[in-house]
XYZ file of C-alpha atoms in Angstrom:
741
model
C -3.285 -4.040 -14.134
C -1.666 -1.382 -11.386
C 1.046 -0.621 -9.677
C 1.170 -2.487 -6.274
C 4.266 0.030 -5.643
C 1.674 2.690 -5.181
C -1.513 1.070 -4.209
C 0.147 -0.620 -0.949
C 0.838 2.980 1.126
C -2.023 4.641 0.198
C -4.597 2.190 1.485
C -3.554 2.821 5.378
C -2.400 6.620 4.770
C -5.408 7.834 3.468
C -7.480 6.811 6.615
C -4.471 8.261 8.779
C -4.720 11.510 6.695
C -8.506 11.432 7.889
C -8.183 11.069 11.219
C -5.897 14.017 10.965
C -8.093 15.972 9.662
C -11.008 15.257 11.740
C -9.048 15.702 14.918
C -7.589 18.964 13.892
C -10.674 21.026 12.700
C -13.240 18.244 13.683
C -14.162 20.951 16.968
C -14.392 24.190 15.145
C -14.824 23.515 11.962
C -16.125 20.226 10.442
C -18.410 19.188 13.445
C -21.271 17.409 12.470
C -19.638 16.958 8.687
C -16.695 14.668 10.508
C -17.856 11.572 8.789
C -17.075 13.207 5.497
C -12.946 12.685 5.573
C -13.457 9.671 6.870
C -16.009 7.772 4.838
C -14.027 9.452 1.412
C -11.052 8.538 3.149
C -12.179 4.701 3.475
C -14.342 4.739 0.361
C -11.057 5.226 -1.163
C -9.119 2.795 0.618
C -11.592 0.348 0.055
C -11.392 1.105 -4.168
C -7.990 0.825 -3.499
C -7.743 -2.355 -2.119
C -10.195 -4.003 -4.278
C -7.781 -2.429 -7.294
C -4.839 -4.206 -5.206
C -6.776 -7.417 -4.890
C -7.615 -7.738 -8.712
C -3.593 -6.840 -9.298
C -1.485 -9.391 -7.624
C -4.864 -12.071 -8.760
C -3.279 -10.465 -12.293
C -0.046 -10.436 -11.756
C -0.103 -14.809 -10.111
C -1.941 -15.488 -13.607
C 0.348 -13.089 -15.819
C 3.193 -15.013 -14.202
C 2.486 -18.592 -15.033
C 4.384 -19.660 -12.362
C 4.336 -23.402 -11.819
C 4.534 -24.691 -8.454
C 7.317 -26.355 -6.895
C 6.676 -30.244 -6.044
C 8.800 -30.737 -3.101
C 10.974 -28.709 -1.409
C 14.950 -29.416 -1.821
C 16.723 -28.643 1.504
C 20.049 -27.206 0.906
C 22.689 -25.511 3.279
C 22.587 -21.958 3.167
C 25.046 -20.008 1.537
C 25.264 -16.369 3.395
C 28.106 -15.187 1.489
C 24.598 -12.473 -0.663
C 22.125 -11.137 0.592
C 19.098 -12.917 -0.468
C 17.313 -9.760 -0.715
C 19.417 -8.452 -3.465
C 17.320 -11.271 -5.574
C 14.258 -11.508 -3.872
C 11.120 -11.774 -4.855
C 10.186 -8.281 -4.137
C 12.541 -6.622 -6.443
C 12.215 -9.245 -8.696
C 9.559 -7.602 -12.024
C 8.037 -10.788 -12.594
C 8.064 -12.177 -9.075
C 8.351 -15.473 -9.698
C 12.095 -16.685 -8.446
C 13.372 -16.865 -5.630
C 17.066 -15.775 -4.144
C 18.650 -19.357 -5.592
C 16.902 -18.298 -8.952
C 14.446 -21.235 -8.473
C 10.326 -21.136 -8.673
C 9.529 -18.616 -6.121
C 7.557 -20.367 -3.758
C 3.793 -18.398 -4.164
C 3.809 -14.518 -4.576
C 4.944 -11.490 -2.700
C 5.769 -8.063 -3.764
C 7.519 -6.344 -0.877
C 7.619 -2.251 -0.651
C 10.308 -1.065 1.419
C 8.977 2.414 2.213
C 12.314 3.524 4.651
C 14.190 2.077 7.810
C 13.113 3.236 10.409
C 16.290 2.085 12.739
C 19.639 0.581 11.756
C 22.824 -0.339 13.574
C 26.298 -1.886 12.462
C 27.388 -5.576 13.304
C 23.705 -5.492 16.175
C 22.641 -8.648 14.447
C 22.889 -12.319 15.717
C 25.362 -14.169 13.873
C 24.327 -17.954 13.607
C 23.257 -19.400 9.811
C 21.280 -22.754 10.123
C 22.452 -26.001 9.132
C 20.428 -28.548 9.401
C 16.498 -28.644 7.942
C 13.335 -30.357 9.311
C 11.525 -33.992 8.219
C 8.381 -33.908 7.305
C 6.307 -35.867 9.962
C 3.343 -37.828 8.265
C 1.355 -37.655 5.158
C -1.966 -36.995 6.814
C -0.540 -34.176 8.843
C 1.304 -31.306 8.415
C 4.012 -30.481 11.071
C 7.919 -31.269 11.096
C 10.582 -31.938 13.884
C 13.802 -30.358 13.420
C 17.276 -29.970 15.293
C 20.071 -26.515 14.257
C 23.262 -25.972 13.821
C 24.173 -22.339 14.525
C 27.521 -21.864 12.621
C 28.997 -17.949 13.550
C 29.099 -15.680 10.747
C 29.723 -12.343 10.101
C 28.074 -10.089 12.032
C 24.938 -8.011 10.170
C 23.498 -5.085 10.606
C 20.288 -4.886 12.385
C 17.630 -2.971 10.669
C 13.840 -2.019 10.980
C 12.276 -1.494 7.549
C 8.977 0.316 7.566
C 7.861 -2.695 4.699
C 4.278 -3.728 3.249
C 4.058 -6.805 1.677
C 1.152 -7.457 -0.593
C 0.428 -11.442 -1.383
C -3.118 -13.152 -1.484
C -3.338 -13.242 2.298
C -2.984 -9.474 2.518
C -5.066 -8.555 -0.865
C -8.267 -10.377 0.840
C -7.504 -9.415 4.459
C -7.246 -5.538 3.313
C -10.333 -5.856 0.928
C -11.960 -7.255 3.766
C -10.968 -4.421 6.008
C -11.920 -1.352 4.396
C -15.411 -3.083 3.091
C -17.088 -3.505 5.982
C -15.107 -0.478 7.504
C -16.705 1.755 4.872
C -19.892 0.097 5.503
C -19.636 0.727 9.225
C -18.864 3.915 8.458
C -21.987 4.544 6.232
C -23.835 3.216 9.296
C -21.872 5.579 11.890
C -23.382 8.362 10.012
C -27.209 7.978 11.361
C -26.504 6.186 14.054
C -24.390 8.750 16.117
C -26.124 11.458 14.316
C -26.728 14.450 17.202
C -23.677 12.723 19.628
C -21.184 15.765 21.557
C -18.502 13.220 20.201
C -19.499 13.104 16.713
C -16.126 14.052 15.280
C -14.154 12.602 17.808
C -15.549 9.241 16.693
C -14.952 9.307 13.152
C -10.786 10.493 13.685
C -11.020 6.928 16.199
C -12.972 5.095 13.453
C -9.712 6.529 10.508
C -7.090 5.536 13.240
C -8.687 2.226 13.981
C -8.861 1.430 9.811
C -5.419 2.764 9.315
C -3.919 0.823 12.295
C -5.734 -2.433 10.933
C -4.212 -2.151 7.631
C -0.812 -1.219 8.439
C -0.909 -4.291 10.333
C -2.285 -6.964 8.000
C 0.474 -5.205 5.521
C 3.466 -5.026 7.785
C 6.039 -7.169 6.426
C 8.258 -7.477 9.684
C 7.277 -8.906 13.063
C 8.667 -5.386 14.588
C 5.614 -3.428 12.615
C 3.464 -6.462 13.460
C 3.923 -5.483 16.619
C 3.741 -1.522 16.929
C 0.015 -1.563 14.672
C -0.923 -4.753 16.902
C -0.368 -2.320 19.753
C -2.204 0.399 18.286
C -5.070 -1.498 16.864
C -5.296 -2.156 20.597
C -5.208 1.563 21.648
C -7.914 2.369 18.649
C -9.679 -0.650 20.997
C -10.033 1.219 24.167
C -10.683 4.542 23.051
C -13.815 3.286 21.003
C -15.040 1.137 23.844
C -14.632 3.606 26.471
C -16.093 5.923 23.563
C -19.063 7.219 26.196
C -16.590 8.082 29.203
C -19.005 9.414 31.167
C -20.605 6.460 31.654
C -18.995 4.199 34.453
C -19.478 1.200 32.685
C -17.942 1.669 29.183
C -14.698 3.446 31.272
C -14.761 0.114 32.731
C -15.553 -2.285 29.833
C -12.386 0.203 27.812
C -9.808 -0.257 30.693
C -10.692 -3.955 30.831
C -10.288 -4.906 27.027
C -7.140 -2.773 27.450
C -4.921 -4.555 30.141
C -6.600 -8.202 29.369
C -5.403 -7.531 26.411
C -2.138 -6.615 27.699
C -1.408 -9.403 29.356
C -1.569 -11.381 25.982
C 0.476 -8.881 24.411
C 3.426 -9.977 26.867
C 3.122 -13.463 25.782
C 3.310 -11.767 21.900
C 6.228 -9.649 22.327
C 8.699 -12.518 24.640
C 7.979 -14.106 21.055
C 9.210 -11.923 19.167
C 12.167 -11.669 21.209
C 12.505 -15.175 20.900
C 11.984 -15.242 16.920
C 15.137 -12.583 17.234
C 17.188 -14.771 19.157
C 16.292 -17.954 17.015
C 16.200 -16.423 13.348
C 18.521 -13.379 13.765
C 16.268 -11.283 12.344
C 12.279 -10.204 12.720
C 11.578 -9.662 8.922
C 9.421 -11.910 7.543
C 11.164 -11.040 3.737
C 14.549 -11.780 3.000
C 17.408 -9.433 3.939
C 20.688 -9.236 4.607
C 20.257 -12.819 6.305
C 16.954 -15.201 5.376
C 13.787 -13.595 6.430
C 11.760 -15.997 8.828
C 8.895 -16.519 6.189
C 11.587 -15.405 3.405
C 12.072 -16.994 -0.179
C 15.076 -18.927 1.297
C 13.752 -20.547 4.020
C 10.426 -21.071 1.915
C 11.921 -23.148 -1.031
C 14.165 -25.196 1.468
C 17.225 -23.170 1.131
C 17.325 -22.937 5.110
C 15.387 -24.864 7.767
C 12.529 -23.655 10.148
C 13.482 -24.391 13.417
C 11.740 -26.854 15.177
C 11.298 -28.979 19.111
C 10.696 -27.072 22.095
C 11.532 -23.952 20.608
C 9.384 -24.061 17.530
C 6.798 -24.589 20.215
C 7.584 -21.979 22.818
C 7.579 -19.486 19.522
C 4.239 -20.846 18.839
C 2.593 -20.700 22.337
C 3.805 -17.180 23.196
C 2.347 -16.019 19.809
C -1.097 -17.430 19.979
C -1.302 -16.179 23.808
C -0.969 -13.200 21.770
C -4.038 -13.968 19.446
C -5.622 -15.203 22.747
C -5.662 -11.792 23.848
C -6.792 -10.182 20.892
C -8.930 -12.542 19.640
C -10.300 -12.993 22.793
C -9.751 -17.325 23.385
C -10.358 -18.516 26.126
C -9.074 -17.487 28.536
C -7.928 -13.986 27.584
C -11.863 -13.911 26.422
C -13.363 -12.198 29.147
C -13.308 -8.298 27.819
C -15.543 -8.891 24.459
C -18.647 -9.017 26.000
C -18.175 -5.776 28.248
C -16.638 -4.145 25.103
C -20.808 -3.875 24.244
C -20.832 -0.739 26.326
C -19.254 0.794 23.732
C -21.314 2.228 20.413
C -22.841 -0.233 18.404
C -21.069 0.630 15.068
C -17.589 0.232 17.388
C -19.201 -3.092 18.199
C -19.858 -4.015 14.731
C -16.011 -2.940 13.587
C -14.420 -4.714 16.682
C -15.909 -8.117 16.017
C -16.619 -8.349 12.070
C -13.378 -7.921 10.183
C -10.611 -5.821 12.263
C -9.078 -6.119 15.642
C -10.204 -9.333 16.553
C -9.250 -11.472 13.659
C -6.024 -9.894 13.995
C -5.327 -13.644 16.103
C -6.065 -15.783 13.198
C -4.680 -14.022 10.175
C -1.141 -14.026 12.830
C -1.580 -17.344 13.123
C -2.710 -18.174 9.164
C 0.599 -15.603 8.076
C 3.144 -17.832 10.816
C 1.724 -21.242 9.051
C 5.547 -22.754 8.748
C 6.073 -21.823 12.212
C 3.251 -24.092 13.514
C 3.695 -26.554 10.779
C 7.577 -27.050 12.570
C 5.250 -27.819 16.133
C 2.649 -30.598 15.948
C 2.499 -29.978 19.858
C 1.261 -25.979 18.948
C -0.925 -26.795 16.682
C -2.780 -29.361 18.853
C -2.551 -26.871 21.346
C -4.588 -24.230 19.054
C -6.798 -26.570 17.979
C -8.310 -28.025 21.798
C -8.228 -23.941 22.867
C -10.061 -22.950 19.483
C -12.464 -26.160 20.115
C -13.011 -25.149 24.043
C -13.466 -21.367 23.253
C -16.246 -22.347 19.956
C -17.810 -24.557 22.781
C -17.918 -22.723 26.067
C -19.106 -19.174 24.489
C -21.827 -21.289 22.496
C -23.261 -22.334 25.518
C -22.977 -19.641 27.746
C -24.587 -17.606 24.628
C -28.398 -19.807 24.603
C -29.426 -17.820 28.496
C -27.831 -14.407 27.224
C -30.438 -12.196 27.304
C -28.446 -8.546 25.939
C -28.633 -9.145 22.318
C -25.526 -7.451 21.680
C -24.115 -9.848 24.697
C -25.068 -12.765 22.782
C -23.738 -11.688 19.111
C -20.655 -10.870 21.140
C -20.573 -14.335 22.536
C -20.782 -15.652 19.299
C -18.097 -13.853 18.383
C -16.172 -15.415 20.470
C -17.737 -19.117 19.314
C -16.741 -17.904 15.508
C -13.255 -17.088 16.085
C -12.987 -20.458 18.356
C -14.096 -22.379 15.268
C -11.579 -19.931 13.256
C -8.180 -21.467 15.610
C -10.157 -25.108 15.273
C -9.275 -25.323 12.034
C -6.161 -23.493 12.271
C -4.926 -26.126 14.647
C -6.369 -29.053 12.221
C -2.576 -28.726 10.828
C -3.452 -29.923 7.480
C -3.990 -26.901 4.219
C -7.615 -27.462 4.069
C -8.470 -26.427 7.736
C -6.228 -23.200 7.379
C -7.885 -21.860 4.045
C -11.185 -23.141 5.328
C -10.298 -21.249 8.470
C -9.232 -18.099 6.403
C -12.315 -18.802 4.580
C -14.665 -18.132 7.381
C -13.081 -15.280 8.547
C -13.838 -13.500 5.234
C -17.990 -14.630 5.034
C -18.217 -14.130 9.017
C -16.835 -10.173 8.087
C -20.083 -10.122 6.233
C -22.877 -11.720 8.776
C -21.556 -10.501 11.410
C -21.656 -6.748 10.218
C -24.900 -7.596 9.576
C -26.115 -8.477 13.435
C -24.414 -6.179 15.110
C -25.633 -3.451 12.798
C -29.655 -4.755 12.872
C -29.240 -4.856 16.692
C -27.617 -1.259 16.356
C -31.326 -0.826 14.395
C -33.067 -2.690 16.987
C -31.466 -0.486 19.864
C -31.417 3.151 18.048
C -35.210 1.900 17.137
C -35.934 1.100 21.122
C -34.216 3.974 22.491
C -31.117 2.857 23.771
C -32.647 -0.583 25.248
C -31.387 -3.915 23.675
C -32.936 -6.063 26.422
C -34.520 -9.426 24.478
C -37.188 -9.513 27.231
C -38.414 -5.493 26.666
C -39.713 -5.771 23.197
C -40.933 -8.209 20.578
C -42.616 -8.093 17.441
C -40.630 -5.595 15.562
C -41.109 -6.965 12.502
C -44.552 -5.341 12.069
C -42.444 -1.739 12.299
C -39.173 -2.730 11.528
C -39.112 -4.830 8.231
C -35.988 -3.919 6.719
C -34.760 -4.724 9.865
C -36.026 -7.987 9.939
C -35.680 -9.705 6.880
C -31.572 -8.541 6.877
C -31.717 -9.725 10.096
C -33.139 -13.214 9.470
C -30.338 -13.490 6.642
C -27.991 -12.424 9.253
C -29.110 -15.098 11.071
C -29.094 -18.163 8.435
C -25.411 -17.311 7.448
C -24.460 -17.253 11.363
C -26.028 -20.658 11.863
C -24.540 -22.397 8.466
C -27.768 -22.868 7.058
C -26.997 -23.845 3.328
C -26.603 -22.330 1.363
C -25.499 -19.131 2.236
C -21.850 -18.069 3.338
C -21.320 -19.771 6.952
C -22.161 -22.949 5.466
C -19.434 -22.801 2.777
C -17.162 -21.638 5.253
C -17.678 -23.524 8.378
C -18.503 -26.803 7.118
C -15.030 -27.207 5.356
C -13.632 -26.671 9.213
C -15.797 -30.058 10.361
C -14.865 -31.545 7.347
C -10.695 -30.819 7.884
C -11.329 -32.030 11.396
C -12.994 -35.533 10.416
C -10.391 -35.953 8.167
C -7.953 -35.506 10.791
C -10.177 -37.566 13.108
C -9.654 -40.171 10.327
C -5.373 -39.980 9.381
C -3.924 -38.327 12.262
C -2.339 -39.826 15.129
C -3.632 -37.834 17.206
C -6.919 -39.068 15.771
C -8.963 -39.382 18.602
C -8.205 -35.812 19.905
C -9.512 -34.888 16.763
C -12.608 -36.339 17.135
C -13.702 -35.299 20.102
C -12.785 -32.017 18.717
C -14.989 -32.162 15.595
C -17.852 -33.864 17.740
C -17.091 -30.000 20.024
C -17.551 -28.488 16.458
C -20.758 -30.369 15.619
C -22.483 -29.830 19.245
C -21.139 -25.721 18.669
C -23.221 -26.035 15.318
C -26.450 -26.724 16.724
C -25.745 -24.591 19.605
C -25.361 -21.574 17.327
C -28.360 -22.204 15.171
C -30.753 -22.339 18.586
C -29.112 -19.602 20.543
C -29.219 -16.992 17.070
C -32.762 -17.762 16.438
C -34.076 -17.568 20.153
C -32.777 -14.118 19.415
C -34.345 -13.954 16.478
C -37.817 -15.147 17.618
C -37.633 -12.979 20.872
C -37.096 -10.079 18.457
C -39.079 -10.068 16.343
C -42.036 -12.159 16.350
C -44.758 -12.681 19.064
C -47.142 -9.402 19.978
C -46.244 -5.952 18.970
C -44.312 -4.648 22.453
C -41.846 -1.467 23.164
C -40.073 -0.435 26.318
C -41.293 3.159 27.317
C -37.573 4.436 26.457
C -38.893 4.138 22.754
C -41.806 6.257 22.809
C -44.976 6.407 21.299
C -43.613 6.466 17.482
C -40.959 3.450 17.476
C -40.298 3.113 13.659
C -37.819 1.992 11.344
C -34.254 3.571 11.237
C -33.284 6.416 8.742
C -31.548 4.936 4.675
C -28.231 5.833 6.375
C -28.445 2.874 8.893
C -30.921 0.542 6.476
C -28.664 0.698 3.194
C -25.345 -0.904 5.026
C -28.193 -3.908 6.272
C -29.454 -4.359 2.287
C -25.621 -4.339 1.246
C -24.568 -6.645 3.597
C -27.450 -9.485 3.587
C -27.002 -9.220 -0.570
C -23.171 -10.017 0.698
C -24.064 -12.725 3.141
C -26.330 -14.344 0.159
C -23.828 -14.085 -2.080
C -20.172 -14.593 -0.878
C -20.542 -18.156 0.102
C -22.408 -19.607 -2.939
C -19.762 -17.259 -5.339
C -16.301 -18.781 -3.592
C -17.478 -21.933 -1.768
C -18.368 -24.571 -4.995
C -16.215 -22.666 -7.177
C -12.919 -22.759 -4.149
C -12.021 -19.668 -6.450
C -11.186 -17.986 -2.156
C -8.873 -21.203 -1.261
C -7.299 -21.301 -5.001
C -6.255 -17.166 -4.712
C -5.143 -18.051 -1.298
C -2.900 -20.533 -1.754
C -0.674 -18.438 -3.577
C 0.477 -16.958 -0.671
C 4.056 -18.152 -0.029
C 3.311 -19.873 3.557
C 0.571 -21.745 2.559
C 2.242 -22.810 -1.071
C 5.001 -24.112 1.405
C 2.817 -25.736 3.207
C 1.331 -27.305 -0.087
C 4.941 -28.166 -1.185
C 5.416 -29.362 2.626
C 2.120 -31.518 2.347
C 3.420 -33.273 -1.342
C 6.559 -34.365 0.029
C 5.000 -35.968 2.904
C 2.832 -37.717 1.033
C 5.372 -38.950 -1.942
C 6.349 -41.534 -0.059
C 3.321 -43.218 0.355
C 1.352 -42.595 -2.691
C -1.403 -40.860 -0.959
C -3.416 -37.832 -2.645
C -2.607 -34.306 -0.695
C -5.907 -31.807 -1.979
C -7.977 -29.931 -0.381
C -11.391 -30.992 -1.088
C -13.356 -29.672 1.568
C -15.584 -28.042 -0.279
C -16.893 -30.291 -3.016
C -16.452 -33.572 -0.660
C -17.674 -35.176 2.356
C -21.359 -34.923 1.702
C -21.897 -36.910 4.988
C -20.278 -34.485 7.321
C -22.453 -31.478 5.258
C -25.661 -33.466 5.704
C -25.193 -34.013 9.473
C -24.271 -30.789 10.247
C -27.202 -29.493 8.311
C -29.513 -31.480 10.391
C -27.924 -30.471 13.797
C -28.140 -27.136 12.662
C -31.565 -27.238 11.445
C -33.133 -29.324 14.565
C -31.123 -26.193 16.519
C -33.570 -24.002 14.922
C -36.710 -25.950 15.021
C -35.895 -25.897 18.802
C -35.514 -22.941 19.343
C -39.191 -22.378 17.460
C -41.066 -24.975 19.492
C -39.905 -22.907 22.924
C -40.050 -19.166 21.789
C -42.460 -19.396 18.524
C -44.948 -21.674 18.847
C -44.766 -22.133 22.667
C -44.440 -26.546 22.365
C -41.770 -25.922 25.075
C -42.188 -23.884 28.196
C -38.256 -22.064 28.452
C -39.260 -21.293 31.871
C -40.176 -25.124 33.021
C -36.920 -25.989 31.175
C -34.785 -23.913 32.615
C -36.024 -24.398 36.267
C -35.360 -28.250 35.013
C -31.796 -27.750 33.885
C -31.380 -25.566 37.061
C -31.811 -28.280 39.312
C -28.142 -29.408 38.539
C -26.996 -25.512 38.324
C -26.771 -25.724 34.202
C -29.267 -23.250 33.965
C -26.727 -20.607 36.424
C -23.946 -21.694 34.881
C -25.005 -20.318 31.678
C -26.203 -17.364 32.646
C -23.803 -15.998 35.024
C -20.736 -16.695 32.051
C -19.525 -20.385 33.803
C -18.421 -17.529 36.610
C -15.764 -16.471 34.787
C -15.820 -12.724 35.876
C -16.507 -13.804 39.380
C -12.849 -16.344 39.112
C -10.908 -13.199 37.423
C -12.003 -11.093 40.483
C -11.538 -14.140 42.978
C -7.762 -14.753 41.951
C -6.514 -11.396 39.752
C -8.285 -8.586 41.080
C -8.682 -9.095 44.407
C -5.234 -10.392 44.833
C -4.313 -7.772 42.879
C -6.202 -5.156 44.893
C -4.602 -5.907 48.444
C -1.277 -6.247 47.196
C -1.707 -2.457 46.110
C -3.329 -1.621 49.175
C 0.094 -3.596 51.156
C 2.259 -1.267 48.652
C 0.281 1.471 49.977
C 0.777 1.040 53.207
C 4.422 0.182 53.057
C 4.817 3.067 50.632
C 3.514 5.593 53.510
C 4.744 4.283 56.683
C 7.976 2.712 55.621
C 9.113 4.853 52.746
C 7.561 8.038 53.244
C 8.634 7.214 57.339
C 12.073 6.772 56.162
C 12.271 9.749 54.338
C 10.827 11.835 56.517
C 13.138 10.501 59.087
C 16.110 11.734 57.095
C 14.193 15.331 56.972
C 13.828 15.038 60.300
C 17.327 14.933 61.083
C 18.722 18.125 60.374
C 16.300 19.421 62.504
C 17.024 17.239 65.397
C 20.840 18.063 65.371
C 19.768 22.169 64.710
C 17.678 21.693 68.006
C 20.768 20.056 69.989
C 23.152 22.810 68.761
C 20.505 25.623 69.758
C 20.776 26.052 73.582
C 24.627 26.259 72.662
C 23.669 29.775 70.831
C 22.198 32.026 73.952
C 23.648 34.721 74.030
C 25.338 34.967 77.217
C 29.523 36.038 76.116
C 29.906 34.866 79.805
C 28.881 31.208 78.270
C 30.603 31.525 74.745
C 34.521 32.663 77.243
C 33.488 29.274 79.566
C 32.721 27.693 76.084
C 36.141 28.575 75.050
C 38.477 27.886 77.776
C 36.721 24.508 78.535
C 37.534 24.057 74.323
C 40.679 25.343 74.972
C 41.434 22.580 77.937
C 40.211 19.606 76.487
C 42.116 20.436 73.241
C 45.765 20.918 75.422
C 44.499 17.696 77.094
C 44.627 15.817 73.868
C 48.330 17.098 73.050
C 49.505 15.889 75.687
C 48.084 12.524 75.508
């Protein structure tokens, strides 16, 4: 077993050191070897992340903890600091501040205090506790009474946490980032910004690893913004291209909209809970052991809903959910490895991770859960409909990412433990097959001289066999074909929705979301294999940009493809039927709290609370496989066998404007142009005119006043002595007159 307190800070520190070294030495010394520090640092961070994952597993297994059967809500006494006895400082890691069995496993590593202001904290203690809503749905309503207490210090700690959720995210992020970095050696070879690219990649990995390791909302928000900055730099990496520069700005601005909501949510958390720490400190942490064990409640009602929706607004921006999804397709203007990095395991999954981390907050608001589910379902279906008509291979995959992220939020909004674990498992598997597909698209683009329009080439399996077979594995994984990774992670989401449709008081809502999920699965299979058939089958045809010797990509690019293909084939079968991923993840304090809350809610009804999403509901699995295979068969009939003419079908659909609606991306860009961009441009022009004519005119007038006054007095200084004598006499007469008056 390895020291978690040593491993956890080193994981983000190494990519940061690599970014600094490359930034300082890259232009002059490293140059075409600038990848060496980046790959080495990310590789060691990946190894340390795997060791951390193993250490957390060993700690959980070795502590022989017993899960609390129910939550005993009692008034929290504020006479002592929970942090003095918390899990973060307990070598066994299995006791909470009251001496009872801890909720889940966590280790808090406090590095230093960033800021401390004495008596600046909020003085209140929550007294009332939430009541479970029902056995089938994890939710709570609560009222909160604030009793004044001594004002604690406001502290911002650089504190990292190790728990199963953090360990899984760190391993996923660093592993995919390592594969992408190795792939980039061949893809970016010869680029004049080679050193700058690897400096940005290293900085990106540092920001993302810090984001998932942070143990307070301030640190989370700081690196939430740092990831946004890195994405701006990478999307607009080829800043000489107007399209790339515009895409970077679009991503940055749209994310600022969501981040504004996230910031408001953080402020509301502070005013509600008196702290921004996840863990216990001078006051109970928002996700600390004191609250999770029931000694202090979570706030419910309108306040809980407002907090959750504001946090969700931030997640919509970062994870490209409706209506803030418009930036992600344009992000394809960046280098293909950037697309793989952003889409697979880093930036866009930050919103999913944040909502999963805040599961106890969302359990306190049924309304917020349902809104999350509706946003996810709408996004999943909308993006799938748009993807079926796109012709840019990378853009098809971009809309696929938006759709799959929608599935993850759909799972998180189901309001059940099965839904939360299914959403996180889909995040885990999606990282591998989506990275594989994007890197496969990059291999095609590399061979085709930068052309990525699927109408411009075909039959590439003859000259790119490795890319062909690995891309096929990725397509099968994305479509969710048994027994690949996508099947084991997407089907549990549909199962969770099916269960909610059967048991929840909002059953009709979840029924329609279940139908949307099934339809989205069919469309996913169709558009994925449409791209596959058009790219790799048919007569061999290459664009003029590819030259006369188009060939397979170099080993530095095909090697990562093979590795990701093996992972796509294996991770689902390894963790799906065995439920190892789910069982490990449930030791995260937030998720174990959800389990205990569900058991308490079910205790009165005698219902069984379990998470059988991977083993039960055969009917749902069979139906999902049927619609997936139907989607693949339809795409083969249209684009492989030509039994159905796609042009005639498109013309028929276009009579009802359905084809154009999909091809034009449901006019979202035009809607934003009309409702946001143009009004903002008009307002800017009006402001500029007011500034130029009114503000500048007033300033110029103030500057002109001394000049006019000087001009008025200038005739008095004419150089005639007689004139001066006359002026003196007149002045004297006026003075005498004033005195006599």
